[in-house]
Amino acid sequence: MTSNILLKSFQTPYNTAPFSNIKNEDFLPAFKLCIEEAKAEIDAIANNSEEPTFKNTIEALEFSGEQLDRVSSIFFNLNSAETNDAIQKIAQEVSPLLSEFSNDITLNEALFKRIKSVYDSKSSLNLNTEQQTLLDKKYKSFSRNGANLPDDKKEKLREIDKELSKLKLKFGENVLAETNKFEMLITDEKELSGLPDGAMEAAKQLAESKGKEGWLFNLDYPSYIPFVTYADNRHLRKKITLAAGSKGFNNDDLDNQDIVLKIAKLRFERANLLGYKTHAHFVLEERMAKNPAKVEGFLNELLEKAKPAANEEFKKLQNFAKELDGIEQLEKWDGSYYSEKLKQKLFNLDDELLKPYFKLENVIDGAFTVAKKLFDLNFEEIKDIDKYHEDVLTYKVTNSDGDFISIFYADFFPRAGKRNGAWMTSYKPQSIKDGKNDRPHISIVCNFTKPIPAKAGKSKPSLLTFNEVTTLFHEFGHALHGMLANTTYPSLSGTSVYWDFVELPSQVMENWCNEKEALELFAKHYETGEVIPMDLVEKIKESATFHEGMQTLRQISFGLLDMSWHGQDPTGIADVKAHELNAFENTTLYPETPETCMSTSFSHIFQGGYSSGYYSYKWAEVLDADAFEYFKETGIFNKDTATKFKNNVLSQGGTEDPIVLYKRFRGKEPQPEALLRRAGLLK
């Protein structure tokens, strides 16, 4: 057992994860032993003969199980970014153990009795704001997870949680397997008409890596998005679009329909068991929105504003496609293609025209420069820390005084063991213990086009679309939230905030991508070094609201679908597709495609943490538009405004109610009109 690297203190620079020395077979024994050690810590707290106090009960519980948390973060991050069959098998075995352990804590009567004793006497304890928040959060984590239930219902809760942990994992594994399974090999170059050179080169490289002749396309975003956006061949656009839209919906071994129904029904049963009307009522009690009625009201209010604009935009797009190519009926596989052509016509703006100005390394430097100007942060690439894949970049982050702030990992390219999309995560949280401020290890993971290796002396770097530039800034905003954390308790640190507040730092950072003053810092042609021409910057700004009605309608539809699964009794739902069609009824623009289903690959809500929370993207847009108006009023690099944002939002984590933190930064409540103005939906 002593040879297991996960069970030793990491003798590494900055206490970073020793990835190259971890073997897959280390994980299960490490989990089992760490769970036993954490249980012993919990028992010691629960059976303490001293009177319960904030320190010996609440604080002791907060800092228990640190080694287990560390092993969990390493393992589950690898399961998302660098997985394989062995890791997925371990995940299936470990998830129920962790679920069981979590229930062992929340259903521990002696422990809850001590917590309740401290909670009931909180008015006399003279706690500071963060301590009060921690006490409330600990008490609620027990009461909201069955501590007040009779024994038979506690046992039922354990069964449900164990089953849900397995189902969510299986859902994600099926989506990843479906993504990896689809390949579209093209051998006739004529069928590549319309595709940019970069997309063709990447497809050629992908084919070669698989020992195939021709051009290979798959469902990874850097392959899929350019194909549906630029390929003239409508039949092939249809083929790849239907493949992407039918993940988990093919009535085979990777089908997720039954899993979706089981997850929705088990969540509902669990909520009922705890005394809540629906899963959404349970979840939203701990959100800014507070209840499903508020969420549905918010989404429907946006729908009322966005739908007329979306219908008008769609009608113009249909007419354009008909004029251009005689298309009588616009289909889902036509949307990106004709939108791009219309955008080029209206703004003379083509992503391919912009990409040379967005070399990945320059965009990374741009994000770092913005962070330096706003928050006095310095990023230094370092080579002496371990990484889980050679593509990962590693940085040491310091402030202007030279103080160590964070370790930062950045993982930008797709590969077989990595799930699609983009996300930020943490390998070690920030906290203050025994007077020592323990700094965090933060990571962002994206899926951008890889550089093309040199052929005949000519290589091509990773060039980003403008959408990918905003994605990088978005995830970097989450990373700043994690890096600048400065709280005492790890469970209140960084992005540990209400789910409908967590997207504010990420979405507000996207705004700098549209500003001339920021773009001039990093948008430089990868061959000539020329700064992006101002006419292109103006076109980026002009086109920022292009098809905003349709985009808003799309996001609203996802939010409504989420609420349809979780904001009502799902026990009568027998057909996933029929239920989905009903949920989408008021937001549909394109004709129905019976081969596709959104729910069966909607990982945000069935695998990730967004169940009853997808609305939070639009909710946070209200916050971010309002916040950025403040930056615009004072100057986008105004130090005072940035410091207020850092001190009241980024560093505070979940120590106070988000609306209190926001008002302390902004001086007033957020105004939805700011979002509608920015989106061009307010006349």
XYZ file of C-alpha atoms in Angstrom:
683
model
C 0.000 0.000 0.000
C 2.906 2.362 0.715
C 3.854 2.345 -2.988
C 0.535 4.065 -3.798
C 1.509 7.642 -4.684
C -2.025 8.890 -3.902
C -1.671 7.904 -0.255
C 1.524 9.874 0.356
C 1.943 13.619 0.734
C 2.878 14.906 -2.708
C 6.567 15.830 -2.708
C 6.075 18.004 -5.781
C 6.576 21.693 -6.595
C 3.624 23.675 -5.166
C 2.105 20.376 -3.937
C 0.788 19.674 -7.470
C -0.708 16.342 -8.553
C 2.017 13.805 -9.508
C 0.193 12.712 -12.678
C 2.990 10.718 -14.324
C 3.492 8.574 -11.215
C -0.186 7.725 -10.736
C -1.218 4.299 -11.993
C -4.857 3.424 -12.707
C -4.654 0.599 -10.185
C -3.767 3.161 -7.469
C -7.199 4.792 -7.530
C -9.540 2.171 -6.063
C -7.339 1.295 -3.049
C -6.705 5.022 -2.473
C -10.418 5.792 -2.521
C -11.195 2.956 -0.129
C -8.503 3.931 2.366
C -9.271 7.668 2.148
C -12.966 6.939 2.743
C -12.049 4.895 5.841
C -9.802 7.687 7.132
C -12.480 10.322 6.471
C -15.071 8.149 8.249
C -12.756 7.950 11.288
C -12.471 11.776 11.259
C -16.268 12.083 11.087
C -16.741 9.588 13.928
C -14.282 11.542 16.075
C -16.323 14.729 15.517
C -19.675 12.970 16.103
C -18.506 11.198 19.268
C -16.598 14.113 20.795
C -17.504 14.218 24.517
C -17.051 17.997 24.642
C -19.964 20.371 24.161
C -20.563 21.088 20.453
C -18.949 24.353 19.324
C -18.460 26.022 15.976
C -14.764 25.064 16.046
C -14.978 21.415 17.186
C -17.993 20.575 15.046
C -18.614 22.887 12.054
C -15.004 23.847 11.345
C -13.735 20.323 12.088
C -16.250 18.897 9.616
C -15.294 21.470 6.985
C -11.636 20.452 7.057
C -12.257 16.687 7.285
C -11.587 14.334 4.365
C -9.055 16.586 2.640
C -7.079 13.661 1.195
C -10.289 12.067 -0.135
C -11.290 15.362 -1.766
C -7.861 15.619 -3.405
C -7.958 12.065 -4.802
C -11.548 12.634 -6.024
C -10.686 15.845 -7.844
C -7.707 14.234 -9.595
C -9.668 11.133 -10.578
C -12.887 12.735 -11.823
C -11.023 15.465 -13.707
C -9.063 12.755 -15.514
C -12.324 10.932 -16.215
C -13.437 14.045 -18.145
C -10.173 15.117 -19.790
C -8.083 11.948 -20.211
C -10.287 8.920 -19.690
C -10.035 5.317 -20.869
C -11.900 2.051 -20.337
C -10.034 1.326 -17.091
C -10.827 4.749 -15.589
C -14.483 4.479 -16.637
C -14.714 1.063 -14.997
C -13.194 2.439 -11.779
C -15.649 5.355 -11.903
C -18.572 2.922 -11.998
C -17.157 1.212 -8.913
C -16.130 4.342 -7.017
C -19.206 6.537 -7.552
C -21.551 4.369 -5.445
C -18.880 4.210 -2.696
C -18.672 8.008 -2.612
C -22.444 8.339 -2.708
C -22.689 5.891 0.200
C -19.999 7.789 2.125
C -21.791 11.092 1.526
C -24.982 9.561 2.887
C -23.081 8.106 5.853
C -22.233 11.681 6.775
C -25.566 13.397 6.150
C -27.545 10.571 7.798
C -25.254 10.357 10.849
C -27.644 11.172 13.700
C -24.992 11.907 16.334
C -23.190 14.280 13.958
C -26.385 16.057 12.938
C -27.359 16.430 16.602
C -24.119 18.321 17.240
C -24.563 20.484 14.127
C -28.165 21.269 15.088
C -27.036 22.193 18.601
C -24.564 24.752 17.194
C -27.128 25.957 14.630
C -29.833 26.470 17.277
C -27.481 28.603 19.377
C -26.043 30.642 16.471
C -27.497 33.972 17.678
C -25.253 33.829 20.747
C -22.054 32.725 18.988
C -20.751 36.058 17.657
C -19.822 34.544 14.268
C -18.503 36.590 11.360
C -20.359 36.593 8.023
C -18.360 33.738 6.505
C -18.758 31.590 9.612
C -22.524 32.225 9.624
C -22.711 31.204 5.965
C -20.722 28.030 6.641
C -22.953 27.107 9.596
C -26.124 27.669 7.527
C -24.678 25.687 4.631
C -23.615 22.742 6.817
C -26.986 22.595 8.572
C -28.877 22.758 5.278
C -26.653 20.134 3.662
C -27.917 17.744 6.339
C -31.558 18.829 6.576
C -31.841 18.979 2.754
C -30.339 15.508 2.427
C -32.456 13.519 4.815
C -31.076 14.101 8.322
C -34.604 14.715 9.652
C -36.086 11.622 7.947
C -37.137 8.437 9.746
C -34.805 5.438 9.294
C -36.791 3.692 6.550
C -36.809 6.840 4.395
C -33.104 7.414 5.048
C -32.431 3.943 3.682
C -34.556 4.691 0.615
C -32.594 7.911 0.059
C -29.325 5.949 0.116
C -30.640 3.569 -2.554
C -31.772 6.441 -4.792
C -28.455 8.301 -4.479
C -26.435 5.199 -5.254
C -28.545 4.465 -8.331
C -28.380 8.090 -9.545
C -24.582 8.176 -9.280
C -24.345 5.099 -11.526
C -26.918 6.348 -14.044
C -25.263 9.756 -14.462
C -21.898 8.123 -15.134
C -23.394 5.716 -17.662
C -25.174 8.606 -19.404
C -21.846 10.443 -19.871
C -19.979 7.343 -20.998
C -22.613 6.667 -23.667
C -22.421 10.249 -24.986
C -18.620 10.064 -25.183
C -18.734 6.655 -26.902
C -21.285 7.966 -29.451
C -19.079 11.007 -30.115
C -16.026 8.816 -30.680
C -17.899 6.247 -32.767
C -19.009 8.468 -35.656
C -16.568 9.035 -38.515
C -17.270 10.443 -41.956
C -14.491 9.662 -44.450
C -14.520 11.648 -47.677
C -12.320 10.514 -50.566
C -13.627 12.769 -53.343
C -12.196 16.268 -52.949
C -15.179 17.757 -54.833
C -17.333 16.899 -51.798
C -15.221 19.290 -49.697
C -16.351 22.311 -51.705
C -16.808 25.392 -49.506
C -14.615 24.175 -46.662
C -11.753 26.450 -45.560
C -8.188 25.218 -46.094
C -7.638 24.885 -42.343
C -10.616 22.545 -41.924
C -9.471 20.430 -44.871
C -5.909 20.235 -43.552
C -7.171 19.176 -40.108
C -9.418 16.516 -41.711
C -6.489 15.220 -43.764
C -4.338 15.050 -40.643
C -7.106 13.204 -38.741
C -7.436 10.654 -41.561
C -3.672 10.093 -41.616
C -3.595 9.606 -37.839
C -6.087 6.749 -38.323
C -4.168 5.260 -41.261
C -6.841 6.288 -43.788
C -6.733 7.948 -47.197
C -8.821 11.087 -47.695
C -10.404 13.543 -45.267
C -11.925 12.405 -41.991
C -14.593 14.318 -40.057
C -16.055 13.488 -36.653
C -18.290 14.996 -33.966
C -15.518 16.817 -32.087
C -16.342 20.528 -32.325
C -13.227 21.599 -34.319
C -14.227 19.046 -36.971
C -18.029 19.260 -36.780
C -18.579 23.041 -36.582
C -16.559 24.030 -39.695
C -18.245 21.246 -41.688
C -21.842 22.303 -40.937
C -20.873 25.972 -41.340
C -19.021 25.847 -44.670
C -19.548 22.565 -46.567
C -21.594 23.147 -49.739
C -22.670 19.482 -49.865
C -26.122 19.578 -48.257
C -26.438 15.789 -48.094
C -23.224 15.458 -46.062
C -24.205 18.371 -43.800
C -27.420 16.482 -43.107
C -25.537 13.253 -42.377
C -23.207 14.779 -39.765
C -25.949 16.967 -38.227
C -28.230 13.969 -37.701
C -25.331 11.987 -36.214
C -24.629 14.794 -33.733
C -28.320 15.199 -32.901
C -29.011 11.503 -32.383
C -26.357 10.724 -29.752
C -27.895 8.375 -27.194
C -31.026 8.011 -29.351
C -30.281 5.035 -31.589
C -31.995 2.182 -29.708
C -28.697 0.347 -29.250
C -26.250 -0.386 -26.432
C -25.437 3.331 -26.119
C -29.068 4.484 -25.930
C -29.827 6.973 -23.138
C -33.632 7.172 -23.332
C -34.264 4.782 -20.460
C -31.490 6.425 -18.419
C -33.068 9.882 -18.910
C -36.452 8.622 -17.693
C -34.899 6.875 -14.706
C -32.822 9.910 -13.686
C -35.799 12.298 -13.927
C -38.069 9.960 -11.951
C -35.488 9.162 -9.271
C -34.760 12.874 -8.785
C -38.489 13.526 -8.388
C -38.858 10.652 -5.929
C -35.874 11.927 -3.951
C -37.317 15.464 -3.784
C -40.692 14.108 -2.593
C -38.949 12.019 0.051
C -37.324 15.203 1.385
C -40.626 17.094 1.393
C -40.244 19.060 -1.846
C -42.833 19.225 -4.608
C -40.312 18.569 -7.420
C -36.562 18.275 -8.001
C -36.575 21.908 -9.199
C -38.172 23.069 -5.933
C -35.384 21.268 -4.066
C -32.565 22.656 -6.216
C -33.810 26.238 -6.550
C -34.217 26.760 -2.818
C -30.426 27.228 -2.864
C -30.288 29.499 -5.930
C -30.789 33.204 -6.534
C -34.040 32.377 -8.363
C -35.466 30.551 -5.289
C -38.331 28.668 -7.018
C -39.509 27.204 -10.380
C -42.194 29.869 -10.840
C -39.510 32.586 -10.809
C -37.401 30.665 -13.348
C -40.331 30.004 -15.670
C -41.421 33.636 -15.364
C -37.882 34.783 -16.197
C -37.599 32.466 -19.236
C -41.066 33.356 -20.533
C -40.412 37.086 -20.147
C -37.255 36.670 -22.247
C -39.191 34.479 -24.691
C -41.754 37.248 -25.170
C -38.957 39.694 -26.078
C -36.876 37.277 -28.175
C -39.511 35.339 -30.128
C -40.664 38.137 -32.487
C -37.003 38.931 -33.280
C -36.187 35.223 -33.753
C -39.155 34.693 -36.096
C -38.162 37.737 -38.138
C -34.516 36.591 -38.337
C -35.554 33.074 -39.342
C -37.878 34.384 -42.045
C -35.050 36.512 -43.498
C -32.704 33.517 -43.365
C -35.254 31.363 -45.211
C -35.740 33.998 -47.888
C -31.974 34.378 -48.259
C -31.471 30.592 -48.694
C -34.284 30.494 -51.244
C -32.868 33.395 -53.246
C -29.345 32.019 -53.106
C -29.908 28.309 -53.723
C -33.627 27.787 -54.247
C -34.004 26.110 -50.820
C -37.754 25.710 -50.280
C -37.539 24.484 -46.690
C -34.707 25.467 -44.354
C -33.611 22.474 -42.248
C -31.420 22.131 -39.138
C -28.399 21.215 -41.263
C -28.838 24.456 -43.233
C -28.886 26.887 -40.288
C -25.170 27.416 -39.642
C -24.343 27.306 -43.371
C -26.761 30.022 -44.506
C -26.309 32.088 -41.328
C -22.597 32.295 -42.092
C -23.274 33.252 -45.720
C -25.813 35.908 -44.676
C -23.411 37.279 -42.053
C -20.704 37.540 -44.716
C -23.111 39.372 -47.008
C -24.394 41.800 -44.357
C -21.114 42.524 -42.591
C -18.546 41.253 -45.083
C -17.239 39.311 -42.084
C -16.008 35.756 -42.436
C -14.608 33.688 -39.569
C -11.854 32.583 -41.950
C -10.948 36.256 -42.421
C -10.660 36.673 -38.640
C -8.849 33.438 -37.742
C -5.336 34.565 -38.810
C -5.595 37.275 -36.122
C -6.445 34.769 -33.414
C -3.475 32.470 -33.084
C -4.072 30.447 -29.905
C -0.839 31.534 -28.207
C -1.678 35.194 -28.874
C -5.196 34.804 -27.479
C -3.800 33.141 -24.331
C -1.369 36.053 -23.948
C -4.298 38.426 -24.515
C -6.322 36.848 -21.704
C -3.254 37.091 -19.439
C -2.686 40.742 -20.387
C -6.315 41.633 -19.653
C -5.995 39.894 -16.258
C -2.803 41.835 -15.546
C -4.340 45.187 -16.446
C -7.479 44.496 -14.410
C -6.279 42.427 -11.467
C -2.453 42.788 -11.357
C -1.847 39.110 -12.197
C 1.272 37.694 -13.862
C 1.367 34.327 -15.663
C 4.687 32.527 -16.080
C 4.843 29.254 -18.004
C 6.699 26.666 -15.924
C 8.031 23.252 -16.933
C 8.801 21.716 -13.545
C 5.309 20.475 -12.668
C 3.711 17.247 -13.777
C 0.861 17.079 -16.303
C -1.601 14.388 -17.364
C -1.024 14.893 -21.123
C 1.771 16.454 -23.166
C -0.638 19.018 -24.685
C -1.347 20.587 -21.266
C 0.307 23.967 -20.554
C 1.262 24.840 -16.971
C 1.662 28.289 -15.399
C 2.569 29.860 -12.091
C 0.371 32.858 -11.273
C 1.654 35.690 -9.060
C 0.469 39.196 -8.194
C 2.330 42.485 -8.649
C 4.005 42.001 -5.229
C 5.349 38.628 -6.345
C 3.014 36.652 -4.046
C 2.093 33.170 -5.265
C -1.583 33.161 -6.309
C -2.262 29.899 -8.123
C -1.132 27.082 -10.381
C -2.949 27.194 -13.722
C -3.335 24.271 -16.168
C -4.633 24.842 -19.728
C -5.663 21.928 -21.990
C -6.811 23.075 -25.437
C -7.000 20.239 -28.000
C -9.460 17.357 -28.564
C -8.467 13.694 -28.249
C -10.243 10.354 -27.890
C -10.226 10.268 -24.072
C -11.566 13.792 -23.631
C -15.200 14.822 -23.597
C -16.459 17.533 -25.937
C -17.042 21.135 -24.934
C -15.176 23.453 -22.600
C -15.028 23.705 -18.819
C -13.070 25.008 -15.846
C -12.198 22.836 -12.880
C -9.999 22.688 -9.795
C -7.394 20.175 -8.652
C -6.974 21.824 -5.256
C -9.175 24.488 -3.623
C -8.064 27.639 -1.828
C -8.512 27.909 1.950
C -6.937 29.484 5.037
C -5.983 27.111 7.855
C -3.785 27.737 10.891
C -2.928 31.155 9.480
C -1.683 29.719 6.144
C -3.397 30.756 2.902
C -3.303 27.567 0.823
C -3.486 28.599 -2.829
C -5.555 26.816 -5.503
C -4.684 24.716 -8.573
C -7.066 25.679 -11.392
C -7.558 24.189 -14.866
C -9.426 25.089 -18.048
C -10.197 22.481 -20.706
C -11.285 23.309 -24.287
C -11.451 21.602 -27.695
C -9.799 23.817 -30.328
C -8.257 22.911 -33.702
C -4.764 21.497 -33.297
C -1.801 23.091 -35.078
C -1.005 21.533 -38.461
C 2.535 20.058 -38.376
C 5.140 21.267 -40.842
C 4.960 19.824 -44.349
C 7.507 20.944 -46.896
C 8.655 23.548 -44.376
C 5.155 25.004 -43.856
C 3.330 24.515 -40.553
C 0.142 26.173 -39.360
C -0.562 27.162 -35.754
C -3.890 26.681 -33.986
C -6.052 29.538 -35.313
C -9.288 30.192 -33.422
C -12.684 31.238 -34.700
C -14.063 34.306 -32.944
C -16.517 32.036 -31.130
C -13.560 30.004 -29.806
C -11.859 33.219 -28.656
C -14.913 34.065 -26.541
C -14.999 30.457 -25.260
C -11.401 30.779 -24.068
C -12.156 34.095 -22.341
C -15.305 32.556 -20.815
C -13.431 29.650 -19.234
C -10.639 32.006 -18.210
C -13.258 34.088 -16.348
C -14.219 30.976 -14.367
C -10.492 30.364 -13.775
C -10.022 33.880 -12.370
C -12.919 33.216 -9.992
C -11.013 30.161 -8.770
C -7.535 31.712 -8.769
C -8.451 34.912 -6.928
C -10.395 33.086 -4.214
C -9.542 34.398 -0.761
C -11.806 32.751 1.801
C -11.216 30.731 4.940
C -13.272 27.666 4.076
C -12.748 25.503 0.967
C -16.465 24.757 0.488
C -17.130 28.523 0.168
C -14.091 29.245 -1.997
C -13.825 30.275 -5.671
C -16.655 28.989 -7.838
C -18.472 27.427 -4.837
C -21.335 29.881 -5.245
C -25.019 29.696 -6.142
C -25.263 28.063 -9.565
C -27.058 31.035 -11.124
C -24.209 33.316 -9.990
C -21.313 31.114 -11.096
C -21.531 32.214 -14.754
C -21.140 35.938 -13.973
C -17.296 35.999 -13.892
C -17.068 33.830 -17.017
C -19.651 35.672 -19.091
C -18.485 39.130 -18.113
C -14.964 38.298 -19.395
C -16.349 37.565 -22.879
C -17.146 41.277 -23.261
C -13.463 42.237 -23.589
C -13.333 40.238 -26.848
C -15.587 42.842 -28.494
C -13.609 45.887 -27.401
C -11.065 47.644 -29.631
C -8.887 48.541 -26.636
C -8.606 44.864 -25.660
C -8.362 43.366 -29.162
C -5.404 45.614 -30.013
C -3.467 43.845 -27.235
C -3.539 40.393 -28.816
C -5.382 40.195 -32.158
C -2.317 40.184 -34.406
C -1.875 38.392 -37.718
C 0.079 35.188 -37.107
C 2.285 35.712 -40.195
C 2.727 39.483 -40.459
C 2.204 40.616 -36.853
C -0.262 43.247 -38.145
C -2.814 44.332 -35.518
C -6.376 43.470 -36.478
C -7.677 46.269 -38.754
C -10.185 48.552 -37.092
C -12.763 47.966 -39.820
C -12.778 44.286 -38.780
C -13.156 45.287 -35.120
C -16.138 47.451 -36.071
C -17.632 44.566 -38.025
C -17.177 42.261 -35.005
C -19.086 44.792 -32.884
C -21.760 45.326 -35.537
C -22.260 41.596 -35.961
C -22.334 40.890 -32.186
C -26.148 41.004 -32.207
C -26.508 39.072 -35.487
C -29.232 36.440 -35.009
C -29.338 37.285 -31.298
C -33.081 36.587 -31.285
C -32.527 33.052 -32.612
C -29.595 32.441 -30.243
C -31.629 33.657 -27.252
C -34.580 31.493 -28.289
C -32.261 28.478 -28.465
C -30.926 29.051 -24.931
C -34.457 29.616 -23.614
C -35.550 26.335 -25.228
C -32.798 24.455 -23.353
C -33.835 26.122 -20.090
C -37.480 25.208 -20.662
C -36.548 21.615 -21.533
C -34.572 21.372 -18.284
C -37.530 22.710 -16.275
C -39.924 20.337 -18.079
C -37.873 17.376 -16.809
C -37.364 18.700 -13.310
C -40.078 21.251 -12.479
C -43.041 18.871 -12.610
C -43.993 15.271 -11.843
C -42.226 13.154 -14.543
C -43.728 9.802 -13.515
C -46.233 9.862 -16.385
C -43.556 10.431 -19.057
C -43.026 7.283 -21.117
C -41.629 8.727 -24.355
C -38.534 10.965 -24.138
C -38.928 12.364 -27.644
C -42.652 13.158 -27.296
C -41.984 14.932 -23.998
C -39.184 16.949 -25.572
C -41.332 18.036 -28.523
C -43.935 19.287 -26.086
C -41.319 21.258 -24.124
C -39.976 22.829 -27.347
C -43.422 23.711 -28.714
C -43.125 27.505 -28.259
C -39.470 27.802 -29.277
C -39.286 25.736 -32.471
C -38.101 27.349 -35.702
C -36.834 24.443 -37.833
C -38.909 21.461 -39.006
C -38.886 18.451 -36.692
C -36.304 15.695 -37.333
C -37.579 12.380 -35.923
C -34.038 10.911 -35.903
C -32.743 13.405 -33.304
C -33.267 14.025 -29.609
C -31.671 16.685 -27.414
C -32.337 15.110 -24.012
C -30.360 11.923 -24.652
C -27.095 13.881 -24.943
C -27.986 16.872 -22.728
C -24.991 16.244 -20.470
C -25.348 19.576 -18.658
C -28.529 18.436 -16.938
C -28.240 14.630 -16.887
C -24.550 14.278 -16.053
C -23.260 17.690 -14.973
C -24.609 19.961 -12.269
C -27.138 21.973 -14.277
C -30.355 20.051 -13.510
C -32.987 22.766 -12.849
C -30.173 25.231 -13.508
C -29.729 25.644 -17.248
C -31.661 28.940 -17.046
C -28.650 30.300 -15.126
C -26.766 31.028 -18.367
C -29.366 33.637 -19.323
C -29.760 34.730 -15.683
C -26.022 35.372 -15.473
C -26.161 37.237 -18.801
C -28.430 39.771 -17.102
C -25.785 40.146 -14.385
C -22.858 40.280 -16.812
C -24.484 42.826 -19.171
C -25.308 45.036 -16.196
C -21.802 44.611 -14.737
C -20.072 45.370 -18.037
C -22.152 48.530 -18.501
C -20.428 49.696 -15.313
C -17.008 48.925 -16.823
C -18.027 50.781 -20.003
C -19.116 53.808 -17.974
C -15.815 53.981 -16.065
C -13.435 52.520 -18.707
C -12.957 48.837 -19.540
C -9.552 48.793 -17.818
C -10.526 51.093 -14.958
C -8.529 49.860 -11.924
C -11.072 51.024 -9.318
C -13.951 49.203 -11.006
C -11.832 46.065 -11.512
C -10.703 46.133 -7.872
C -14.318 46.429 -6.720
C -15.177 43.423 -8.888
C -12.214 41.443 -7.520
C -12.843 42.348 -3.873
C -16.615 41.906 -3.893
C -17.164 39.096 -6.417
C -14.075 37.156 -7.526
C -12.377 36.780 -4.139
C -15.488 36.244 -2.033
C -16.707 32.902 -3.376
C -19.903 31.819 -1.630
C -19.296 33.626 1.663
C -22.426 35.795 1.313
C -25.681 35.917 -0.599
C -24.751 36.698 -4.255
C -27.147 39.626 -4.550
C -25.461 41.260 -1.531
C -22.030 40.794 -3.140
C -23.286 42.058 -6.501
C -24.881 45.191 -5.025
C -21.680 45.899 -3.079
C -19.809 45.878 -6.396
C -22.401 47.634 -8.551
C -24.160 49.847 -6.021
C -27.574 48.632 -7.155
C -29.533 45.575 -8.256
C -28.907 44.249 -11.793
C -31.214 45.588 -14.502
C -32.444 43.145 -17.227
C -32.667 46.068 -19.654
C -28.860 46.027 -19.945
C -29.010 42.542 -21.506
C -31.864 43.461 -23.842
C -30.004 46.605 -24.932
C -26.820 44.648 -25.642
C -28.757 41.979 -27.541
C -30.532 44.582 -29.657
C -33.891 43.270 -28.423
C -34.925 46.520 -26.748
C -36.340 48.964 -29.216
